PDB file of C-alpha atoms in Angstrom:
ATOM      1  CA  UNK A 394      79.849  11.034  78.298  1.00 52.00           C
ATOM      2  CA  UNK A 395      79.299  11.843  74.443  1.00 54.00           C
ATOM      3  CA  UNK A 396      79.383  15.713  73.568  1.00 51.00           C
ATOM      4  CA  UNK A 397      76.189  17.116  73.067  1.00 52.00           C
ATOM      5  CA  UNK A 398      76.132  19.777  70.107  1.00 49.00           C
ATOM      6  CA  UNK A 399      72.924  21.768  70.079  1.00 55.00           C
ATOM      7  CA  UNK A 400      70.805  22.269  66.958  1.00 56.00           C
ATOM      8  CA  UNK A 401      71.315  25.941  65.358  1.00 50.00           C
ATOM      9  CA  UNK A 402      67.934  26.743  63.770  1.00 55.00           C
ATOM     10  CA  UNK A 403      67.666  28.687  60.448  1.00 54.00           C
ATOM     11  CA  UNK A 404      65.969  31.899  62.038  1.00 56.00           C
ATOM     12  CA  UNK A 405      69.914  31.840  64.066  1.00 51.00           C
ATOM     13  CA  UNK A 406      71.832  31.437  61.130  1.00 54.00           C
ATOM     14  CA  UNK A 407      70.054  33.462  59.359  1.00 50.00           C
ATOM     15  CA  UNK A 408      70.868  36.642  61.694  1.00 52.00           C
ATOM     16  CA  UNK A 409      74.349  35.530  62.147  1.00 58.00           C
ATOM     17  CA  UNK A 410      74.883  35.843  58.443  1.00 55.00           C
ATOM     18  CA  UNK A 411      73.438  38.989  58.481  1.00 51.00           C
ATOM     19  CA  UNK A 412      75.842  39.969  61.232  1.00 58.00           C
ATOM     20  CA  UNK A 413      79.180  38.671  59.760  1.00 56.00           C
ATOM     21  CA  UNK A 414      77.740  40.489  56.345  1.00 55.00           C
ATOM     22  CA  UNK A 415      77.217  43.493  58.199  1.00 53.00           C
ATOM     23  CA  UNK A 416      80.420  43.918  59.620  1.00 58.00           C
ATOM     24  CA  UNK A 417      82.392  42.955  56.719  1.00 58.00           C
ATOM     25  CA  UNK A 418      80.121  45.660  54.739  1.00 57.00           C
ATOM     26  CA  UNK A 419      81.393  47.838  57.172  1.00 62.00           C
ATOM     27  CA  UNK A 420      84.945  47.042  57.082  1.00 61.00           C
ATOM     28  CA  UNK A 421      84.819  47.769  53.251  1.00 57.00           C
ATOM     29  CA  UNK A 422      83.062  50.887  53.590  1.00 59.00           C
ATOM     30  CA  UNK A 423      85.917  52.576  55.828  1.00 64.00           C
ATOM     31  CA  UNK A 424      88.756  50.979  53.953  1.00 58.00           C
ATOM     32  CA  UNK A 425      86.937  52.590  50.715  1.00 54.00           C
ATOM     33  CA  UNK A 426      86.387  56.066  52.384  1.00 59.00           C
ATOM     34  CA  UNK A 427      89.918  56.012  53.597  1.00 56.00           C
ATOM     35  CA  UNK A 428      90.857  55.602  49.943  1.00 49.00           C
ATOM     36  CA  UNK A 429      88.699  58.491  48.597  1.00 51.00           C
ATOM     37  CA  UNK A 430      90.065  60.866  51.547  1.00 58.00           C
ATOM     38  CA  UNK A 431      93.593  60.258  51.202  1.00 51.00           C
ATOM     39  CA  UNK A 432      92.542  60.909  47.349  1.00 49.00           C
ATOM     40  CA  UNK A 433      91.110  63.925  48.340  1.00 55.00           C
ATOM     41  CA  UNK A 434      93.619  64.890  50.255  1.00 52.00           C
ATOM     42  CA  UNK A 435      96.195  64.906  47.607  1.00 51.00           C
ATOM     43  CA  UNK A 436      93.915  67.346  45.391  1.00 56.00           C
ATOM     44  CA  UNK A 437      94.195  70.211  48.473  1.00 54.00           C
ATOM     45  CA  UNK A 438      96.200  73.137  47.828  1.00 59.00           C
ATOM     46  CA  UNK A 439      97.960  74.315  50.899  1.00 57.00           C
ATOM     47  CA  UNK A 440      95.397  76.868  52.358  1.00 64.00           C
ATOM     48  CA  UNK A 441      93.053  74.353  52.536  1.00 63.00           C
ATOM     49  CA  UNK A 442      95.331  71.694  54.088  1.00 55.00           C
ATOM     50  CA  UNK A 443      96.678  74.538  56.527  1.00 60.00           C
ATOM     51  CA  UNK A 444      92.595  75.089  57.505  1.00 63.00           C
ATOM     52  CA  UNK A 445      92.024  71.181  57.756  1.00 58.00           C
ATOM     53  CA  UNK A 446      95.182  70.485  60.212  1.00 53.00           C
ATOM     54  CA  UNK A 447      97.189  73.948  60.886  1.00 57.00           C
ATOM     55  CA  UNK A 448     100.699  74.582  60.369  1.00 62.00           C
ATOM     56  CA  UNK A 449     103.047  71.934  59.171  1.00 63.00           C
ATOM     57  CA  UNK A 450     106.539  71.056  60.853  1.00 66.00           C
ATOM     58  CA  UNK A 451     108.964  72.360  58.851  1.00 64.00           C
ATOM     59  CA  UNK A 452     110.376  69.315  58.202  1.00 57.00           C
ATOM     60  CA  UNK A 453     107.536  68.253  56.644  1.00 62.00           C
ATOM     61  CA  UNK A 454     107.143  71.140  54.348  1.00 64.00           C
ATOM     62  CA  UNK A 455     110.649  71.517  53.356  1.00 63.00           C
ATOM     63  CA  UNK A 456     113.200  68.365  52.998  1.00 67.00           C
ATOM     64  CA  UNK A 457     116.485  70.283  53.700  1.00 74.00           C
ATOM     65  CA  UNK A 458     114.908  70.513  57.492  1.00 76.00           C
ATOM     66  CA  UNK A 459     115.560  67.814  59.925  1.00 81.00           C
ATOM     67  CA  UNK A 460     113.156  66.732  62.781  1.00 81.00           C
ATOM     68  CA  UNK A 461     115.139  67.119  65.171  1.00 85.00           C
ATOM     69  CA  UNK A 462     113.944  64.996  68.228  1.00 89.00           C
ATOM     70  CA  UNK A 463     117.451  65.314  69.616  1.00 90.00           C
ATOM     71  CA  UNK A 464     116.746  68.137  70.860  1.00 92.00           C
ATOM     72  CA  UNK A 465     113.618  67.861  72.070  1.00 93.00           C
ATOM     73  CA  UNK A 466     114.785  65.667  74.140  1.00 94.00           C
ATOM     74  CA  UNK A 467     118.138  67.619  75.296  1.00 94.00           C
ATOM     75  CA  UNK A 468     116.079  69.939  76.160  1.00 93.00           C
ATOM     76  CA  UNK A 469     113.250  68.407  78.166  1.00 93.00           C
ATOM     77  CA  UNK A 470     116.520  67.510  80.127  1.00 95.00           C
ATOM     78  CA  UNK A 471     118.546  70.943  80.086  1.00 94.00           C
ATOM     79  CA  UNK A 472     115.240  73.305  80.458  1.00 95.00           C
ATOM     80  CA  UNK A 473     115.885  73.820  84.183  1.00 94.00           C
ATOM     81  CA  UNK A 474     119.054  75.572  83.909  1.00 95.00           C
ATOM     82  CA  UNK A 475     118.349  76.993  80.488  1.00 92.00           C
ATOM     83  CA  UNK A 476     115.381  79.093  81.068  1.00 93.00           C
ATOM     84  CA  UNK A 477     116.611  80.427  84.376  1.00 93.00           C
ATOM     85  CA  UNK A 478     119.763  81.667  82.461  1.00 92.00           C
ATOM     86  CA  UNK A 479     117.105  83.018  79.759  1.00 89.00           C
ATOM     87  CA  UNK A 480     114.736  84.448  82.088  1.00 91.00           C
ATOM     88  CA  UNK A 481     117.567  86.563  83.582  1.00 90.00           C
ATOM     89  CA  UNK A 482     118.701  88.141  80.002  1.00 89.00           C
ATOM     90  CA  UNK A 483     115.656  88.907  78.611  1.00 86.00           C
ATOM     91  CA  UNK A 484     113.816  90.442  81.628  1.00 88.00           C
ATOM     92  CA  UNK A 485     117.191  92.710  81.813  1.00 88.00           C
ATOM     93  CA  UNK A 486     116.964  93.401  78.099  1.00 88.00           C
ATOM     94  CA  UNK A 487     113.270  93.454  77.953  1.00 88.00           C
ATOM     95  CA  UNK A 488     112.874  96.226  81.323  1.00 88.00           C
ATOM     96  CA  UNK A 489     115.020  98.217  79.519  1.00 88.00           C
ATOM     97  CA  UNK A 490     112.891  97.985  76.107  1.00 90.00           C
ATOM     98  CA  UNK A 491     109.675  98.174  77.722  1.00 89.00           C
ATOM     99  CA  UNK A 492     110.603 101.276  79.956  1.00 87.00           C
ATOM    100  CA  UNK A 493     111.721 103.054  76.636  1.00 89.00           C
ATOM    101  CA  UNK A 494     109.043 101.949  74.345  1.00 89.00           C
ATOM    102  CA  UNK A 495     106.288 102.517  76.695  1.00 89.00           C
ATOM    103  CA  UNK A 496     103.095 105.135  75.686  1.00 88.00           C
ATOM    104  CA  UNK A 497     102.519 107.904  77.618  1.00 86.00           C
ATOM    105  CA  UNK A 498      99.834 106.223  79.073  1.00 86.00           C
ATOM    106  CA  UNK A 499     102.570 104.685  81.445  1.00 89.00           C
ATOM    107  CA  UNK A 500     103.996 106.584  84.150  1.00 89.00           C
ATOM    108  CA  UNK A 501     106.357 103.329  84.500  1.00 89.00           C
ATOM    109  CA  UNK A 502     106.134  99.325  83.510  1.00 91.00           C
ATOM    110  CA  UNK A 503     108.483  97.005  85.361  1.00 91.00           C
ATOM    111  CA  UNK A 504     109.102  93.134  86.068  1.00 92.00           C
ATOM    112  CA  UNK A 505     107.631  92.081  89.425  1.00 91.00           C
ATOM    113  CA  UNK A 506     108.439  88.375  88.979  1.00 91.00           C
ATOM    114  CA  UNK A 507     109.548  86.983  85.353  1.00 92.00           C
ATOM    115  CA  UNK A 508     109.628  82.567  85.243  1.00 92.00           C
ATOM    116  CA  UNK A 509     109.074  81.083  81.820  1.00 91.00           C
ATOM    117  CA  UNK A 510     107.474  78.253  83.918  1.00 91.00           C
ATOM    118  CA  UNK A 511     108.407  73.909  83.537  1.00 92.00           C
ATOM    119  CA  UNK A 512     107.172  73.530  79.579  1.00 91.00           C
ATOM    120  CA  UNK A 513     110.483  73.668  77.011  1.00 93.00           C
ATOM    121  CA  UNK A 514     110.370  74.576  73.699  1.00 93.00           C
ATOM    122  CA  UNK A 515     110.028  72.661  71.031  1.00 92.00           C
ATOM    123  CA  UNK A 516     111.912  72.477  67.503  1.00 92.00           C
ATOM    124  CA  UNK A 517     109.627  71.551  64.779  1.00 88.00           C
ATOM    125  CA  UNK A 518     112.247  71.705  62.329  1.00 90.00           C
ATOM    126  CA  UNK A 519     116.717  72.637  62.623  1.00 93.00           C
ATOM    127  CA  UNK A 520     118.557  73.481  59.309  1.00 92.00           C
ATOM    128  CA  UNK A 521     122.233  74.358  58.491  1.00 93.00           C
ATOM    129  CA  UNK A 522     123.545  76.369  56.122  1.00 91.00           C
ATOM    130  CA  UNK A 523     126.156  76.072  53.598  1.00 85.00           C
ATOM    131  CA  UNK A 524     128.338  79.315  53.562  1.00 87.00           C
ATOM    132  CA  UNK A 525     131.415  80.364  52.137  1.00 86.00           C
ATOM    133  CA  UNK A 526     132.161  81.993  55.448  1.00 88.00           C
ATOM    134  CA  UNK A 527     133.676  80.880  58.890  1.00 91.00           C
ATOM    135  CA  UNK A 528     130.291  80.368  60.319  1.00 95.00           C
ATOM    136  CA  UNK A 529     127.975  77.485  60.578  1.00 95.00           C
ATOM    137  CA  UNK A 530     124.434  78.993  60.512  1.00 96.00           C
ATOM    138  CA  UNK A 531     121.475  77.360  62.518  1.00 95.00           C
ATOM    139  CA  UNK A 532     117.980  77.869  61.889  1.00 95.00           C
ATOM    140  CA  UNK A 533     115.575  76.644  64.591  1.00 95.00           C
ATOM    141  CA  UNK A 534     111.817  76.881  63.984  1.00 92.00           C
ATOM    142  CA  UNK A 535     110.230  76.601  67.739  1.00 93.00           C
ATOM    143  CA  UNK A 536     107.043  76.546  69.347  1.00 91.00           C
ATOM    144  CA  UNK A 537     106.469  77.384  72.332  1.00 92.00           C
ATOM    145  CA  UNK A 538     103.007  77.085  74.586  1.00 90.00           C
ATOM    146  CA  UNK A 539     104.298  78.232  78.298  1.00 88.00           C
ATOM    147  CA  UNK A 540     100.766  77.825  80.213  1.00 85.00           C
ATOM    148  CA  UNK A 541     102.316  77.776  83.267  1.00 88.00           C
ATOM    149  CA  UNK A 542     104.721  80.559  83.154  1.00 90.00           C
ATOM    150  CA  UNK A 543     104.543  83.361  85.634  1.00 92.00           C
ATOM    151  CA  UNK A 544     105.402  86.650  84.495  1.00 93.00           C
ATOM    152  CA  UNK A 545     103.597  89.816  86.234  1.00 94.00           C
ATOM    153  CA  UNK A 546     104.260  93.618  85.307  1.00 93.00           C
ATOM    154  CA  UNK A 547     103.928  96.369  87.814  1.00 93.00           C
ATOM    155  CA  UNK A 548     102.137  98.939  85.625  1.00 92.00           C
ATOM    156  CA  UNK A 549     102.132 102.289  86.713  1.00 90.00           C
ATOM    157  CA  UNK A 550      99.666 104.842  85.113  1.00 87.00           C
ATOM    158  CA  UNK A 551     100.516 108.005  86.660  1.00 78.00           C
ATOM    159  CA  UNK A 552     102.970 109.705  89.207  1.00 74.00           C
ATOM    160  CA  UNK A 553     101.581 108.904  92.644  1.00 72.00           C
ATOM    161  CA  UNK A 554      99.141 106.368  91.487  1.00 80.00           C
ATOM    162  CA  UNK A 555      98.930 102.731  92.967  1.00 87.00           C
ATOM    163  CA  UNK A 556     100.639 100.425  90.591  1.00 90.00           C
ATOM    164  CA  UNK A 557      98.776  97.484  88.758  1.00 92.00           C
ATOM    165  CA  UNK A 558      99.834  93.920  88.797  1.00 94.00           C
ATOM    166  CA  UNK A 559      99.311  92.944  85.433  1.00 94.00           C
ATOM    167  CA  UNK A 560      99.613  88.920  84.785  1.00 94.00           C
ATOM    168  CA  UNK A 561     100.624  87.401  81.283  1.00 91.00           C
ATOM    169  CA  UNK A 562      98.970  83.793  80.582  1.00 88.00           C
ATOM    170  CA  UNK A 563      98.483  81.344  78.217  1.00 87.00           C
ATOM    171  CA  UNK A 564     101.496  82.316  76.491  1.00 89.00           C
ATOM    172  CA  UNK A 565     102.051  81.380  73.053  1.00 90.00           C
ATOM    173  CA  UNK A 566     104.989  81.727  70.611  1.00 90.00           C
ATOM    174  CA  UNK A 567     105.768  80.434  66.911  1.00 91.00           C
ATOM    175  CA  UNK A 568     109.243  81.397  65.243  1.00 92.00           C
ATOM    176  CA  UNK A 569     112.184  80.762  63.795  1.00 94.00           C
ATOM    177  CA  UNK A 570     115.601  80.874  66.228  1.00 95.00           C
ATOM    178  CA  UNK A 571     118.891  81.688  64.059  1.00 96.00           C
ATOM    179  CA  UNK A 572     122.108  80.816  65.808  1.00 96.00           C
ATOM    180  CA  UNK A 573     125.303  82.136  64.379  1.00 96.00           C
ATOM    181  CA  UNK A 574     128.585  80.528  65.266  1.00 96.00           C
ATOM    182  CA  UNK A 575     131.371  82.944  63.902  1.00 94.00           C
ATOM    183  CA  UNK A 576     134.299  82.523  63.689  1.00 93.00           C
ATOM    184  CA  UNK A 577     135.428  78.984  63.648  1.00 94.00           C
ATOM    185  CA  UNK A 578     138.711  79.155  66.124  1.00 94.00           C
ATOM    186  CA  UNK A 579     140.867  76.199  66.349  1.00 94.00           C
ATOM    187  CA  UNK A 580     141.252  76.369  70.260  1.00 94.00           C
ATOM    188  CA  UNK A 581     137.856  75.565  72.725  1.00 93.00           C
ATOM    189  CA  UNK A 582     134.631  75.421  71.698  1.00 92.00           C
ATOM    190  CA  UNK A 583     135.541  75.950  68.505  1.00 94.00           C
ATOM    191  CA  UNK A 584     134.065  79.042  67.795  1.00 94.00           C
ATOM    192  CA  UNK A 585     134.775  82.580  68.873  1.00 95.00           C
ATOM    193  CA  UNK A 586     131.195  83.579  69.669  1.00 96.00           C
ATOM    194  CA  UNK A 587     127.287  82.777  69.227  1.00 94.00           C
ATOM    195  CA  UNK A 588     124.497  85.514  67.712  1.00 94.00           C
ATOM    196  CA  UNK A 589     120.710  84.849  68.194  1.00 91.00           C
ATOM    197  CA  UNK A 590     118.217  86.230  66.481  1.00 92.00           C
ATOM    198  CA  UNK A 591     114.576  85.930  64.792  1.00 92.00           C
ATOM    199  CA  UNK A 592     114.305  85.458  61.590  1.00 93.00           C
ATOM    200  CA  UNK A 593     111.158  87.687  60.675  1.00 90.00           C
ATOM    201  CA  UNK A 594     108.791  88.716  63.248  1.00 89.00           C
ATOM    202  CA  UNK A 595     107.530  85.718  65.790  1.00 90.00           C
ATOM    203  CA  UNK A 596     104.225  85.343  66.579  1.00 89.00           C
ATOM    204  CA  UNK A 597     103.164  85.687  69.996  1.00 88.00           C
ATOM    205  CA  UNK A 598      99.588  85.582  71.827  1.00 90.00           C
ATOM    206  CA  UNK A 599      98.704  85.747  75.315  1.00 89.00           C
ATOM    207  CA  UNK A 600      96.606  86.676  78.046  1.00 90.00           C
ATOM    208  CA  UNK A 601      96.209  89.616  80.186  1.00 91.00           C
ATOM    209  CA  UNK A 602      94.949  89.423  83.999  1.00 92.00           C
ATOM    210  CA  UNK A 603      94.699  92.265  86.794  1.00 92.00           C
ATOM    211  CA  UNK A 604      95.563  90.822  89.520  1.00 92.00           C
ATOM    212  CA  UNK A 605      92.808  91.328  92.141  1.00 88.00           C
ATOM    213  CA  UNK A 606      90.219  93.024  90.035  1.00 85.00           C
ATOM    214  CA  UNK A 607      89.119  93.723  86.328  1.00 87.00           C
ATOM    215  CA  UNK A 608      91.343  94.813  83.715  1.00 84.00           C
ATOM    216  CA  UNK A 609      88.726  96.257  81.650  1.00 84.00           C
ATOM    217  CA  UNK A 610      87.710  98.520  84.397  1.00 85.00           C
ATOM    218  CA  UNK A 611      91.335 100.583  83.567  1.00 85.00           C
ATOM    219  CA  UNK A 612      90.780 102.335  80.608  1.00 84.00           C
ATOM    220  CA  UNK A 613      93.110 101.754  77.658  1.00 84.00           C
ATOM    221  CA  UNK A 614      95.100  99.506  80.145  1.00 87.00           C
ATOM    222  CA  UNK A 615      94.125  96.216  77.831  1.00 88.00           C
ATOM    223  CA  UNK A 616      95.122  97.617  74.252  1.00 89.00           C
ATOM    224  CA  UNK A 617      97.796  99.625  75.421  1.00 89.00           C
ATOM    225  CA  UNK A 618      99.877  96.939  76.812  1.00 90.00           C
ATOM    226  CA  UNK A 619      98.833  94.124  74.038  1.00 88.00           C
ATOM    227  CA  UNK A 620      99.822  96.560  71.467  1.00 89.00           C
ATOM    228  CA  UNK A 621     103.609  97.202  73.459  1.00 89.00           C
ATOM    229  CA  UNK A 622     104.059  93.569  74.148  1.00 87.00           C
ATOM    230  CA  UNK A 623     103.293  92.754  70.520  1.00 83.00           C
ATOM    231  CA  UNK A 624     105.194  95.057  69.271  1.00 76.00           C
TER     232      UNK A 624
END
């Protein structure tokens, strides 16, 4: 009925020391490396920090930006209904654009199907402005990375000629949104109408797919309509 404790021999203790030593050894060494990195770290200009982890949120980089989760979350909520009222001004604004802007490569571009897909937005930084004016000024940097959208162009090379379904993927976009509120008005909502614009030029990748065959088997189809998207 007595408790029997077994005899550790000194070949066992000796490799459990070794073990306990070993892991505290190693517990030291990362809490010292941390140290030197964050040390490091504080040494980097900003090129190198942008290499080592990409663009910061503006709110990090500038302190009269907020975060903004708000409306992140408003609009994980209000995307539906948002981008179907988007996608139906800018493909209108956008045809128009593209048909006038187009080389004469292009017989004709237009919008078979334009859907900016389930993904929202997403502000990385929102910041007022103090004006003199009766305006309340609202920049927006957003981000954008709509890998499910849908948006084909009929491309048209000549008169006559079979038109191409051209597919836009992988869409990417980085910019800041300015919102304009002007004028203040006493009376519902407040103000008398709402601007939007870019400030400066966004940047914008994606990716180009014939539908049902090889775009690089069109000549100058590839360049041609990067460089009109882009631009």
């Amino acid at each position: 009925g007595h408790l029997v404790i077994p005899r550790v021999g000194a070949p066992v203790m000796v490799v459990m020391s070794y073990l306990w030593g070993y892991k505290r050894g190693g517990l030291r060494y990362k809490a010292r490396k941390k140290l030197l990195d964050v040390h490091q770290v504080r040494d980097f200009d900003e090129a190198t920090l942008r290499e080592l982890i990409g663009d910061l949120p503006a709110w990090v980089k500038f302190p009269d930006y907020d975060r903004a989760m708000w409306l992140n979350n408003a609009l994980i909520k209000w995307w539906p209904c948002l981008s179907t009222a988007i996608c139906r001004t800018v493909k209108q604004r956008l045809q128009k654009l593209l048909q006038k802007k187009k080389p004469d490569l292009f017989s004709s571009i237009v919008f078979e199907t334009f859907s900016m897909g389930s993904l929202p937005p997403r502000c990385s930084g929102a910041k007022v402005y103090n004006t003199n004016e009766e305006e309340i000024i609202l920049d927006l940097e957003m981000t954008w990375a709509a890998t499910n959208a849908d948006i084909v162009l009929s491309v048209r090379l000549a008169q006559g000629t079979v038109a191409l379904p051209v597919q836009l993927s992988q869409v990417l976009f980085q910019g800041t949104v300015r919102l304009i509120f002007k004028p203040l008005v006493p009376q519902w909502p407040c103000f008398g109408a709402i601007s939007v614009a870019f400030v400066g030029k966004p940047q914008v990748d994606f990716s180009l797919r014939l539908i049902g065959g090889e775009l690089m088997s069109v000549p100058g189809l590839a360049p041609a309509l990067h460089d009109l998207l882009k631009n």
